[in-house]
CSV table of C-alpha atoms in Angstrom, one decimal:
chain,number,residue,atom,x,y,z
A,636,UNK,CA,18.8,15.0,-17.9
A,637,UNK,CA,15.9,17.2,-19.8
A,638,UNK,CA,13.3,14.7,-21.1
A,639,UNK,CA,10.1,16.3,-23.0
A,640,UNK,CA,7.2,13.9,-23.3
A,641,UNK,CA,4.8,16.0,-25.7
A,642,UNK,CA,1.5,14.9,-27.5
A,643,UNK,CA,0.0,13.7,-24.4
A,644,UNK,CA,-3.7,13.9,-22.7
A,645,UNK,CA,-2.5,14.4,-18.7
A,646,UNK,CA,-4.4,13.0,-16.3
A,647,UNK,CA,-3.3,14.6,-12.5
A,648,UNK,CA,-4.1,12.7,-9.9
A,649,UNK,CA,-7.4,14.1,-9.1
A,650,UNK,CA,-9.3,15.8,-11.7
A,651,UNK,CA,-11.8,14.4,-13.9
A,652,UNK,CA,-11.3,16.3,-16.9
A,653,UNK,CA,-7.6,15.6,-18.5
A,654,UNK,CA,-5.4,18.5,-19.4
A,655,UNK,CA,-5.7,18.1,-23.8
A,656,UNK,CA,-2.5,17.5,-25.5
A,657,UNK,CA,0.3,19.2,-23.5
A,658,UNK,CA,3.8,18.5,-23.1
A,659,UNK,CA,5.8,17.3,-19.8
A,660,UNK,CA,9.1,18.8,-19.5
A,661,UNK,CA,11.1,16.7,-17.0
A,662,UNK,CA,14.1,17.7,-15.9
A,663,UNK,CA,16.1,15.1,-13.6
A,664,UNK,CA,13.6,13.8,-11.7
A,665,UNK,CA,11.2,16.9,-10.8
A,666,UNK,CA,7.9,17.6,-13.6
A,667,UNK,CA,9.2,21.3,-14.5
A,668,UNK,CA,6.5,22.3,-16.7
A,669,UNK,CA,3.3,20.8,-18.2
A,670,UNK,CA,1.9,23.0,-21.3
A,671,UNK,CA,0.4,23.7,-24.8
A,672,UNK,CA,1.6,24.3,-27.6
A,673,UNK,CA,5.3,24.1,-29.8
A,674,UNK,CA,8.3,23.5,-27.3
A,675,UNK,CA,11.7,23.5,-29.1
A,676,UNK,CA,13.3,20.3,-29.0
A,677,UNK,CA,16.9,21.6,-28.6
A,678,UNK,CA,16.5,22.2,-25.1
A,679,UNK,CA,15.8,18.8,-24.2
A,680,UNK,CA,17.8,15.4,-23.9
A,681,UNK,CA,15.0,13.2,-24.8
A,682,UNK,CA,11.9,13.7,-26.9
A,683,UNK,CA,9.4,11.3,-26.7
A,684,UNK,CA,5.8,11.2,-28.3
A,685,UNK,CA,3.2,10.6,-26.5
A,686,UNK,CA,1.4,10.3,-29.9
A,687,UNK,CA,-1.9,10.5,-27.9
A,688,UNK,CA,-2.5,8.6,-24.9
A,689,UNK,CA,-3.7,9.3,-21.6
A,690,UNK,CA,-0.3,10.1,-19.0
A,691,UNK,CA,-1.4,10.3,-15.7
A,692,UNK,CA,0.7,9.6,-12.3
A,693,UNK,CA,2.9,6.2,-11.4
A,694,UNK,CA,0.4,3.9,-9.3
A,695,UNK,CA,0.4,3.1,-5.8
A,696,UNK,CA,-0.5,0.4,-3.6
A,697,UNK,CA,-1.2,1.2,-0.6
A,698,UNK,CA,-0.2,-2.0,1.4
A,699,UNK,CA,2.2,-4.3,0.4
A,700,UNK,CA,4.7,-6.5,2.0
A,701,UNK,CA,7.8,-6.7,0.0
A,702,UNK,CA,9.5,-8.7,2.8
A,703,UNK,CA,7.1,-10.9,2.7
A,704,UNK,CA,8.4,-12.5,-0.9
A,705,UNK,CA,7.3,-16.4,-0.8
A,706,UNK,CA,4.4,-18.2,0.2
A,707,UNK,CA,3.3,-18.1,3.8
A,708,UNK,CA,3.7,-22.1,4.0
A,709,UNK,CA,7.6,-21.5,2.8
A,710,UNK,CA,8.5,-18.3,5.1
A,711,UNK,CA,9.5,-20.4,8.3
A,712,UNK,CA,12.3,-22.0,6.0
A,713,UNK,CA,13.9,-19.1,4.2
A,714,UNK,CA,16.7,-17.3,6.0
A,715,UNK,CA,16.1,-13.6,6.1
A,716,UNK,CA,19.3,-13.2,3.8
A,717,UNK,CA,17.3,-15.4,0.7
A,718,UNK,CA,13.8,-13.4,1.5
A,719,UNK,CA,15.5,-10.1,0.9
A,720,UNK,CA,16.9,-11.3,-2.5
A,721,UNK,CA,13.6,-12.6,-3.3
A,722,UNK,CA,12.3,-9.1,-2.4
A,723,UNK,CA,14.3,-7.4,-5.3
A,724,UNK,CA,12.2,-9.2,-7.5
A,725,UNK,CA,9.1,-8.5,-6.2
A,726,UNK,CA,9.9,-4.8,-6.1
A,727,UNK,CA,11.7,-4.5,-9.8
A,728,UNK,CA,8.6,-6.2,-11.3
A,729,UNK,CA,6.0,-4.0,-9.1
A,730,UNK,CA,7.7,-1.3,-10.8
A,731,UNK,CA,7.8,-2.6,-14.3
A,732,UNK,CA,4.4,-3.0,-14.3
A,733,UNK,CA,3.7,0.8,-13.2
A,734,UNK,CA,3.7,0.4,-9.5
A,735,UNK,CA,6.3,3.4,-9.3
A,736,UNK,CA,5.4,3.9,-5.2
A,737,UNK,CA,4.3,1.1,-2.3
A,738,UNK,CA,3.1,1.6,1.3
A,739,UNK,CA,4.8,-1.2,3.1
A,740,UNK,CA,2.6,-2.3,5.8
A,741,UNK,CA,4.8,-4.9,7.7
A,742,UNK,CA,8.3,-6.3,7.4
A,743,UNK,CA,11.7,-5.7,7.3
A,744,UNK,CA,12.4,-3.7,3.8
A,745,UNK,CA,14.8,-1.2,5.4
A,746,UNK,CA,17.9,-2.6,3.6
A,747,UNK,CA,15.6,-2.6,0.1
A,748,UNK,CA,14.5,0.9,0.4
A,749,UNK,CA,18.0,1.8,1.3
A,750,UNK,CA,19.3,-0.3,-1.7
A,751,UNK,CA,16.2,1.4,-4.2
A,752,UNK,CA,17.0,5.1,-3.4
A,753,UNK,CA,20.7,4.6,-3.3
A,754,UNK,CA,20.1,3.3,-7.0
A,755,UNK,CA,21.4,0.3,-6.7
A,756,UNK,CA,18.3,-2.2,-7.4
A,757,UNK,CA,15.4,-0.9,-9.2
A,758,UNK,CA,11.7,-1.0,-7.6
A,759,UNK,CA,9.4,1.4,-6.5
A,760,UNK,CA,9.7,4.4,-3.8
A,761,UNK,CA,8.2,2.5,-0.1
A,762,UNK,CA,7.0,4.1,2.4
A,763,UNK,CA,8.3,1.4,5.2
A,764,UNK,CA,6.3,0.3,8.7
A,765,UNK,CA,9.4,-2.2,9.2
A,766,UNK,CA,8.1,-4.7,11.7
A,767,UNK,CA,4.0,-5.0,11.5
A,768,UNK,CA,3.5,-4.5,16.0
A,769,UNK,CA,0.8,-7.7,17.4
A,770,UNK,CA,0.4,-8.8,21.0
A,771,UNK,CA,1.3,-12.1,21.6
A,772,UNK,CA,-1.2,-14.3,19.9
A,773,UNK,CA,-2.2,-11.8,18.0
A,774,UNK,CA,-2.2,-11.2,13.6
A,775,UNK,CA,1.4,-10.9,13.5
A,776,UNK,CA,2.4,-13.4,15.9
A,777,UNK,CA,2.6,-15.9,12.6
A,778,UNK,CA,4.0,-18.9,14.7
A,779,UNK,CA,3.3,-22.2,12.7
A,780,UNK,CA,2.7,-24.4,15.8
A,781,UNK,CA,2.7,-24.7,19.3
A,782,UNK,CA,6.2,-26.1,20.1
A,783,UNK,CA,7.5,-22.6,18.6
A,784,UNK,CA,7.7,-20.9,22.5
A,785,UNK,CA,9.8,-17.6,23.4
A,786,UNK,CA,12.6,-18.9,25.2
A,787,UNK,CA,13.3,-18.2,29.1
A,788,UNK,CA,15.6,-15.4,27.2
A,789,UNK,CA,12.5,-13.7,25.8
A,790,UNK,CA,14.2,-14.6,22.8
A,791,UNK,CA,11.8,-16.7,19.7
A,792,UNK,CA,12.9,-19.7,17.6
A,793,UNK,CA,9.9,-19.0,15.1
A,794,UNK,CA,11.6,-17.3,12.0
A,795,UNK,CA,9.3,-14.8,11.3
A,796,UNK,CA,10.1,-13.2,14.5
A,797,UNK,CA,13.9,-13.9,14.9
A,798,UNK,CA,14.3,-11.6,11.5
A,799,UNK,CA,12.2,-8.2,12.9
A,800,UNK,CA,9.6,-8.4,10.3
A,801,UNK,CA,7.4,-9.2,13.4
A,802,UNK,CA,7.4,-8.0,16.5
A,803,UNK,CA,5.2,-8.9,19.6
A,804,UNK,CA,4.4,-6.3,22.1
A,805,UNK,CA,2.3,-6.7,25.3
A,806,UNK,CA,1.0,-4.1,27.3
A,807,UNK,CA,1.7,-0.2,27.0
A,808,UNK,CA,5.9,-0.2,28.2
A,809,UNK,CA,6.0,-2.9,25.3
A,810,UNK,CA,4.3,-1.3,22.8
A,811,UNK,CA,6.0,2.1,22.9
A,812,UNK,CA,9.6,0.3,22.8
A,813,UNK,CA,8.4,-1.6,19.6
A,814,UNK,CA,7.1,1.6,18.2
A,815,UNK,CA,10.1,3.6,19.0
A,816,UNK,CA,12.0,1.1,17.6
A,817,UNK,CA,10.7,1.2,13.8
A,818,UNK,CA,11.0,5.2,14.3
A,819,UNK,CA,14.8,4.3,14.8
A,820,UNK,CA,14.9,2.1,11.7
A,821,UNK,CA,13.5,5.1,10.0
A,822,UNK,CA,9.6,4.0,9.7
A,823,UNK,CA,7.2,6.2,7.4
A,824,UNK,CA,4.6,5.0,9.5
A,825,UNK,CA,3.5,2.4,12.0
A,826,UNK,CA,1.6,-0.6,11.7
A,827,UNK,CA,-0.3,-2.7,14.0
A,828,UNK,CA,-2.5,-5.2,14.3
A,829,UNK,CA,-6.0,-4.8,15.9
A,830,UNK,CA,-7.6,-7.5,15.7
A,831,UNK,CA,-7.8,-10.7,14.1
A,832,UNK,CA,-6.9,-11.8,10.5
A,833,UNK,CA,-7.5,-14.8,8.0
A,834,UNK,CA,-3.9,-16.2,7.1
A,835,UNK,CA,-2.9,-16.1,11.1
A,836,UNK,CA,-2.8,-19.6,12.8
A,837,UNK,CA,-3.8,-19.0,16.7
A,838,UNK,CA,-6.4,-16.0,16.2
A,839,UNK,CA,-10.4,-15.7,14.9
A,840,UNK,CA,-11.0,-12.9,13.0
A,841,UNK,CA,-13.5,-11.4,15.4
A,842,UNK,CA,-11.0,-11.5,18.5
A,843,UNK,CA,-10.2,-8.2,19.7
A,844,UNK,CA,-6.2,-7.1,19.9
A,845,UNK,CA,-4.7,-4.7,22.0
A,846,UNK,CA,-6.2,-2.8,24.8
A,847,UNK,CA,-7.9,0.6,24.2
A,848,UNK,CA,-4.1,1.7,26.5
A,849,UNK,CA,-2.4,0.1,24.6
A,850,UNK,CA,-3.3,1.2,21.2
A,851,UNK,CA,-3.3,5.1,22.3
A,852,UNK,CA,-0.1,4.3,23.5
A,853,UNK,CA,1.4,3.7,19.9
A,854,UNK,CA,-0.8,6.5,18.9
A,855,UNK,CA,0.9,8.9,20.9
A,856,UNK,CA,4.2,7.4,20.0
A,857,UNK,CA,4.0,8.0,16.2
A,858,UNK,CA,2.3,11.1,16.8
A,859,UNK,CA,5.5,12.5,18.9
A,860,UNK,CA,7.7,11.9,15.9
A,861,UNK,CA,5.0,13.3,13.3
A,862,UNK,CA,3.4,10.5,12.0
A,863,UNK,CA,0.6,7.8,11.9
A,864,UNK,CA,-0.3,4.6,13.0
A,865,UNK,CA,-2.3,1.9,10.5
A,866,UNK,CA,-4.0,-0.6,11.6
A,867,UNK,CA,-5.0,-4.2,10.3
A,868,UNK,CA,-8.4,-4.2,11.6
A,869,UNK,CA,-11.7,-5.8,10.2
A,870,UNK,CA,-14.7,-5.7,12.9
A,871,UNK,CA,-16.5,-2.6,14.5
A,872,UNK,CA,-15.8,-3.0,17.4
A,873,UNK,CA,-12.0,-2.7,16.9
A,874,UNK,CA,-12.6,0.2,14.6
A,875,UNK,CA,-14.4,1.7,17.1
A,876,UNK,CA,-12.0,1.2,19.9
A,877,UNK,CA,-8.8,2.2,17.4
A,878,UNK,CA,-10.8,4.9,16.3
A,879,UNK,CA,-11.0,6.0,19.5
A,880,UNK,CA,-7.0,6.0,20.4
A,881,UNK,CA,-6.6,7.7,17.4
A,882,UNK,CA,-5.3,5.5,14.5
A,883,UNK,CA,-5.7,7.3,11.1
A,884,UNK,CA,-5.5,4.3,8.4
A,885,UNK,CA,-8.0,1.3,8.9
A,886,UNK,CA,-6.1,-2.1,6.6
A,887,UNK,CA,-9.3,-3.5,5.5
A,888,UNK,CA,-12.1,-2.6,7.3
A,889,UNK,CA,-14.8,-5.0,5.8
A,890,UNK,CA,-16.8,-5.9,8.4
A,891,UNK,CA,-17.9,-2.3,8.8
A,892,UNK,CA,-21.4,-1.6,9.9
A,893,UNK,CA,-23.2,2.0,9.5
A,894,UNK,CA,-22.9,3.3,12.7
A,895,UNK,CA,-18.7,3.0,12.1
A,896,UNK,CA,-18.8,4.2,9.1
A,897,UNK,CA,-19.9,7.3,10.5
A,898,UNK,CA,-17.3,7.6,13.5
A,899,UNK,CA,-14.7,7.1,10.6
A,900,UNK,CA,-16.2,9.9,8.7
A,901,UNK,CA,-16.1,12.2,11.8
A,902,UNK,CA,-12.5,11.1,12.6
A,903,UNK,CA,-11.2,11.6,9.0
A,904,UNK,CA,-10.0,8.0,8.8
A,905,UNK,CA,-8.6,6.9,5.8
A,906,UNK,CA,-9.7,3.3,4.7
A,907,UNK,CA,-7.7,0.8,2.3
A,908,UNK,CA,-10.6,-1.8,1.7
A,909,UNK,CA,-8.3,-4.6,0.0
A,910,UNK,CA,-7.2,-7.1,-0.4
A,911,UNK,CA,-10.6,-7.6,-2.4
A,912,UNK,CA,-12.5,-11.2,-1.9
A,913,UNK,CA,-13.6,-13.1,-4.6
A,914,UNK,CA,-10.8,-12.9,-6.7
A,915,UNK,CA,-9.5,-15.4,-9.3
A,916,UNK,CA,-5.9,-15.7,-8.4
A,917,UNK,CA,-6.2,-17.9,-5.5
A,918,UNK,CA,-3.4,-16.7,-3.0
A,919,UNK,CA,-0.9,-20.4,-2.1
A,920,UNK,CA,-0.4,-22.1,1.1
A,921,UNK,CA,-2.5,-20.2,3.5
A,922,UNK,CA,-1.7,-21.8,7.3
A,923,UNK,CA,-5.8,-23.1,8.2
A,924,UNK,CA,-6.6,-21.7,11.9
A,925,UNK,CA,-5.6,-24.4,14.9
A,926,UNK,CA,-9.4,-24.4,16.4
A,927,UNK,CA,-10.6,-25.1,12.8
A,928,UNK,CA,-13.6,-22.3,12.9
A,929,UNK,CA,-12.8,-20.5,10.1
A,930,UNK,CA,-15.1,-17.7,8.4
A,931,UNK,CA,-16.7,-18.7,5.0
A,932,UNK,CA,-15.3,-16.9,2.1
A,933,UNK,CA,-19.3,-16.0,1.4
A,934,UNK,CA,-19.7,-14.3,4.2
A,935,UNK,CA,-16.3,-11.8,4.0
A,936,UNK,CA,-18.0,-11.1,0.4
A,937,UNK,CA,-21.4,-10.1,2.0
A,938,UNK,CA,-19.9,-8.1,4.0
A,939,UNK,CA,-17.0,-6.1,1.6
A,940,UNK,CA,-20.6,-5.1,-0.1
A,941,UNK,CA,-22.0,-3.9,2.8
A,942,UNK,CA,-18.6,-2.0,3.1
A,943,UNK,CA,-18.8,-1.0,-0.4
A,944,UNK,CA,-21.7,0.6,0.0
A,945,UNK,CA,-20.8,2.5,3.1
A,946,UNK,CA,-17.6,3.8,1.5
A,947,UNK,CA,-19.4,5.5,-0.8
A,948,UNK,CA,-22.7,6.6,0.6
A,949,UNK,CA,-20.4,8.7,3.7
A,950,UNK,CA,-17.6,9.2,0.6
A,951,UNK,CA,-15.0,7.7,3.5
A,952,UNK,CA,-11.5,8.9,2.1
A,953,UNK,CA,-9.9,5.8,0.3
A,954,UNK,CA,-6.5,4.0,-1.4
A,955,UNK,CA,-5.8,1.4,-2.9
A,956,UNK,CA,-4.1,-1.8,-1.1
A,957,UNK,CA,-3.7,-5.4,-2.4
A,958,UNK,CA,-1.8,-6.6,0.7
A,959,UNK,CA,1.0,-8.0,-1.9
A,960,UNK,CA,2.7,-10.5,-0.4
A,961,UNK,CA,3.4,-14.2,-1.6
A,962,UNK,CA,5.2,-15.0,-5.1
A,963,UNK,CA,6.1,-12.6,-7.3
A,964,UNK,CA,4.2,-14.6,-9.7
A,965,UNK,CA,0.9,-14.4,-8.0
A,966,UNK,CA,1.1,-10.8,-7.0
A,967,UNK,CA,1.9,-9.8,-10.8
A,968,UNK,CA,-1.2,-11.4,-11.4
A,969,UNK,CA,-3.1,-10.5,-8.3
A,970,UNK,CA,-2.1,-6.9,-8.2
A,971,UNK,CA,-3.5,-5.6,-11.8
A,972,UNK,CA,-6.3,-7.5,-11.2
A,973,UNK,CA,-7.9,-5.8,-8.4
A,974,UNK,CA,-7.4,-2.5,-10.0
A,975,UNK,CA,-10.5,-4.2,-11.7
A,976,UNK,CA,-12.6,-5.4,-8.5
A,977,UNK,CA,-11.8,-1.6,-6.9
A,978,UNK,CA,-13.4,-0.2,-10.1
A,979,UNK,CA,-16.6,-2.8,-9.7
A,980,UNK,CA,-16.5,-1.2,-6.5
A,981,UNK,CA,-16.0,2.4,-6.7
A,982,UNK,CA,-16.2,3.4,-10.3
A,983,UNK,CA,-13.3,4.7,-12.1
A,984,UNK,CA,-12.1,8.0,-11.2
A,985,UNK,CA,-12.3,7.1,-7.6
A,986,UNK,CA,-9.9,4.1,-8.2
A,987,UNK,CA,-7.8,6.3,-10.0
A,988,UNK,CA,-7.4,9.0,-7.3
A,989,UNK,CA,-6.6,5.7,-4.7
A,990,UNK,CA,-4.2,4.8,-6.6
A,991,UNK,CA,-2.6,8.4,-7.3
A,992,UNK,CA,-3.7,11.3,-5.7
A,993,UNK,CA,-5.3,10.3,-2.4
A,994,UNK,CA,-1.9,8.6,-1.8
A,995,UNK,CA,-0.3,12.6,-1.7
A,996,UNK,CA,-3.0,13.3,0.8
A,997,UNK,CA,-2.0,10.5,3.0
A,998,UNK,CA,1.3,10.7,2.6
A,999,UNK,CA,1.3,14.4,4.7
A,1000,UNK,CA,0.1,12.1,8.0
A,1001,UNK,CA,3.7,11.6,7.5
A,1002,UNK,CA,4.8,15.2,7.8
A,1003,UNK,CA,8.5,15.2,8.8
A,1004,UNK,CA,9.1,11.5,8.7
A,1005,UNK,CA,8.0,11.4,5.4
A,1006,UNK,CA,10.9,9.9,3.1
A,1007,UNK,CA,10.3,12.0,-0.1
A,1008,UNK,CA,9.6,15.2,1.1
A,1009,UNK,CA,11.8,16.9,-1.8
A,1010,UNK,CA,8.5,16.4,-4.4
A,1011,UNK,CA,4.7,15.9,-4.8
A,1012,UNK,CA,3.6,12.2,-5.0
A,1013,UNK,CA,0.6,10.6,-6.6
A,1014,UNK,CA,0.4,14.4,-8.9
A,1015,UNK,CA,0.9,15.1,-12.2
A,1016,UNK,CA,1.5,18.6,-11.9
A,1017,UNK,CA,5.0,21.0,-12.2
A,1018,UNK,CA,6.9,20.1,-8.7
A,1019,UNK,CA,5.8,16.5,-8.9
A,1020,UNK,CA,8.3,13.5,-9.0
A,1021,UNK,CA,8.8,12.4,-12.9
A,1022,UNK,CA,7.5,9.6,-11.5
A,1023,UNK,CA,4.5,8.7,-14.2
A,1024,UNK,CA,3.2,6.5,-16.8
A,1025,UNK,CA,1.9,6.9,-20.4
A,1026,UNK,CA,-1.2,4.4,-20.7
A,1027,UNK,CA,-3.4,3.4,-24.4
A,1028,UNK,CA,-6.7,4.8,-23.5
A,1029,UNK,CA,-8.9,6.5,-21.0
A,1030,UNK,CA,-8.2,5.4,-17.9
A,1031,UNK,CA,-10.0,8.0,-16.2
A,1032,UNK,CA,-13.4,6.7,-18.3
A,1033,UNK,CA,-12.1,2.9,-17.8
A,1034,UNK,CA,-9.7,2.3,-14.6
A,1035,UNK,CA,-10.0,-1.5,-16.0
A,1036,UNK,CA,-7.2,-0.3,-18.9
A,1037,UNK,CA,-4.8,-0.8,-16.2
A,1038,UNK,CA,-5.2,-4.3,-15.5
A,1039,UNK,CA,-3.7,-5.4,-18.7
A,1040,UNK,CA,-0.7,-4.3,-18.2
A,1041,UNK,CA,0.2,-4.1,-22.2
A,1042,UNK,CA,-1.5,-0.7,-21.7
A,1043,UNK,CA,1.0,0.7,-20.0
A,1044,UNK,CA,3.6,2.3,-22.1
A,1045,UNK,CA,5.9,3.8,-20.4
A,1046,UNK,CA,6.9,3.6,-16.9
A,1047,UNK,CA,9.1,6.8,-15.3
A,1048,UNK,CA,10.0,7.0,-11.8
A,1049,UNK,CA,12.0,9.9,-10.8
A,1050,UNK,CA,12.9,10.7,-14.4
A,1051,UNK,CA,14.1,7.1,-15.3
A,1052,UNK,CA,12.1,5.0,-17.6
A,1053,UNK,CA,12.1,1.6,-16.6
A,1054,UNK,CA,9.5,0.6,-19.3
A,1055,UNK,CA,9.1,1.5,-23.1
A,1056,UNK,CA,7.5,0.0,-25.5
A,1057,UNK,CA,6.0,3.3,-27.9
């Protein structure tokens, strides 16, 4: 299939200044050619006029959990069968709305992606984690109550665990099996969690989790089979001691202070400062923490400014992450919306290159376990996957266009349009 998409203003994933109506010749799903002037029409399947507007790479987001499709106060009472279905809606309304590639950052999507690249669902292209790695009591150890043990078998009755989207890990033996075994269910990328986290039950946010060992351990694991680890993590200290072992992706990051910010600029450690606080969509059914000290929403939003402004004065390497999990209903809304907030944050054309082409740079941490090696993602460019969107306006000027997502044209991922409505 030739498709020529002409009249357009091309925005590439990086640069400023947009390339001034060109055309995009697309031919299966690779960008063949992007140029000026008359193309003949004969030679193409398609022709579609761009009469105008700004097209500009599909969007990513950065952390996601597509297996995570309910609210966290229904997941302990869906079978893993139901949470999968669920997950196809999530994933064909991501892409719909332009999302055309997702960093999965915990929870068992294997059989999705499978299902998405064999063509037999639609959704976007994910870069899996499979189950997020937590020591016991840790982020990821998401049992509801206290009565939900490990059997003498080793084996756990709390649903979340049973189905693999979980898995807890304690000490360095542990913690390379667990790795080892989301390489073997083909993982882009590991995740794990270094510290504490809001919407977990039996952990504060400032506890510490896993062992300096420990971490380096999972470290070296990914690294053996060319890739990365990422790690939930939100105080300095844990950066500092992940930083350390050698994780390259820090999930949120917002307690920050100067002197980290700097030891992540010397590392080269790539930060995905979301989800962003003080949003409108309140997320449903969060599970309140069992010693009741909980950290006030004012204070997480003093701090993502403090982090703010560290991200930018040291120019620490970002992307964009809304930690899209829930209903489908609140992430549609959710999701768009923080393209907003990250603009607030860090102005337009850095939210556009965290959403686009920053993702390409992250994605070679993958090297040879990275699932889409055939193309370029997050580019506009000749060799890039036809995976793109024609938008009204100037994103580039106004990264805010993209939270309506009326804006948005046309979707295309990997020379399929999934949206049209020129």
């Amino acid at each position: 299939m030739k498709i020529l998409i002409e009249h357009v203003h091309v925005f590439d994933g990086y640069h400023r200044q947009r390339r001034e109506d060109v055309s995009i010749a697309v031919k299966d799903s690779i960008v063949k050619e992007i140029c000026a002037g008359a193309v003949d029409h004969a030679a193409f399947d398609q022709v579609i006029d761009g009469a105008g507007r700004t097209a500009m790479p599909g969007l990513s987001d950065s952390h996601t959990h597509l297996g995570l499709s309910a609210p966290q106060s229904m997941l302990d009472a869906l079978p893993a069968d139901e949470l999968a279905i669920r997950s196809t809606r999530f994933a064909k309304e991501m892409l719909e709305r332009g999302f055309t590639t997702v960093r999965d950052a915990g929870g068992m999507v294997y059989g999705l992606k499978a299902s998405i690249d064999k063509g037999f669902v639609p959704g976007p292209r994910i870069f899996p984690s499979h189950g997020m790695i937590s020591q016991t009591c840790g982020h990821a150890d998401m049992r509801t109550n206290r009565a939900q043990v490990r059997l003498p078998s080793g084996e756990h009755i709390a649903p979340q665990l049973r189905n693999g989207g979980m898995v807890l890990a304690d000490g360095v033996a542990q913690v390379m099996q667990a790795v080892r075994d989301q390489l073997f269910l083909g993982a882009s990328q590991i995740k794990v969690m270094a510290g504490g986290g809001l919407s977990s039950k039996f952990d504060h946010l400032l506890t510490a989790q896993f062992t300096f060992d420990e971490l380096k351990a999972a470290v070296d694991c990914a690294a053996d089979y060319g890739t990365y680890v990422m790690a939930h993590i939100y105080t300095p200290a844990c950066m500092q001691r992940a930083a350390r072992a050698g994780v390259k992706s820090f999930e949120h990051a917002t307690l920050m202070d100067e002197e980290t910010a700097r030891i992540i600029q010397d590392k080269g450690i790539w930060i995905c400062p979301g989800p962003q606080f003080g949003s409108a969509v309140p997320r449903s059914g969060n599970v309140p923490k069992a010693s009741g000290h909980q950290i006030p929403i004012e204070t997480m939003i003093a701090a993502e400014e403090q982090s703010t402004e560290l991200i930018n004065r040291f120019d620490l390497p970002i992307v964009f992450g809304t930690d899209a999990s829930d209903s489908p209903d609140y992430v549609a809304k959710r999701q768009h919306q923080d393209i907003g907030l990250f603009q607030k944050r860090f102005g337009s054309l850095k939210t556009l290159r965290a959403l686009t082409g920053n993702v390409y740079e992250l994605g070679k941490l993958c090297t040879f376990q990275h699932p889409y090696a055939e193309g370029k993602l997050g580019l506009l460019e000749e060799g890039a996957y036809a995976d793109l969107l024609l938008v009204e306006g100037n994103p580039v000027e106004d990264a805010s266009i993209l939270c309506d997502t009326n804006h948005i044209r046309l979707v295309m991922k990997d020379g399929v349009i999934y949206k049209n409505t020129l």
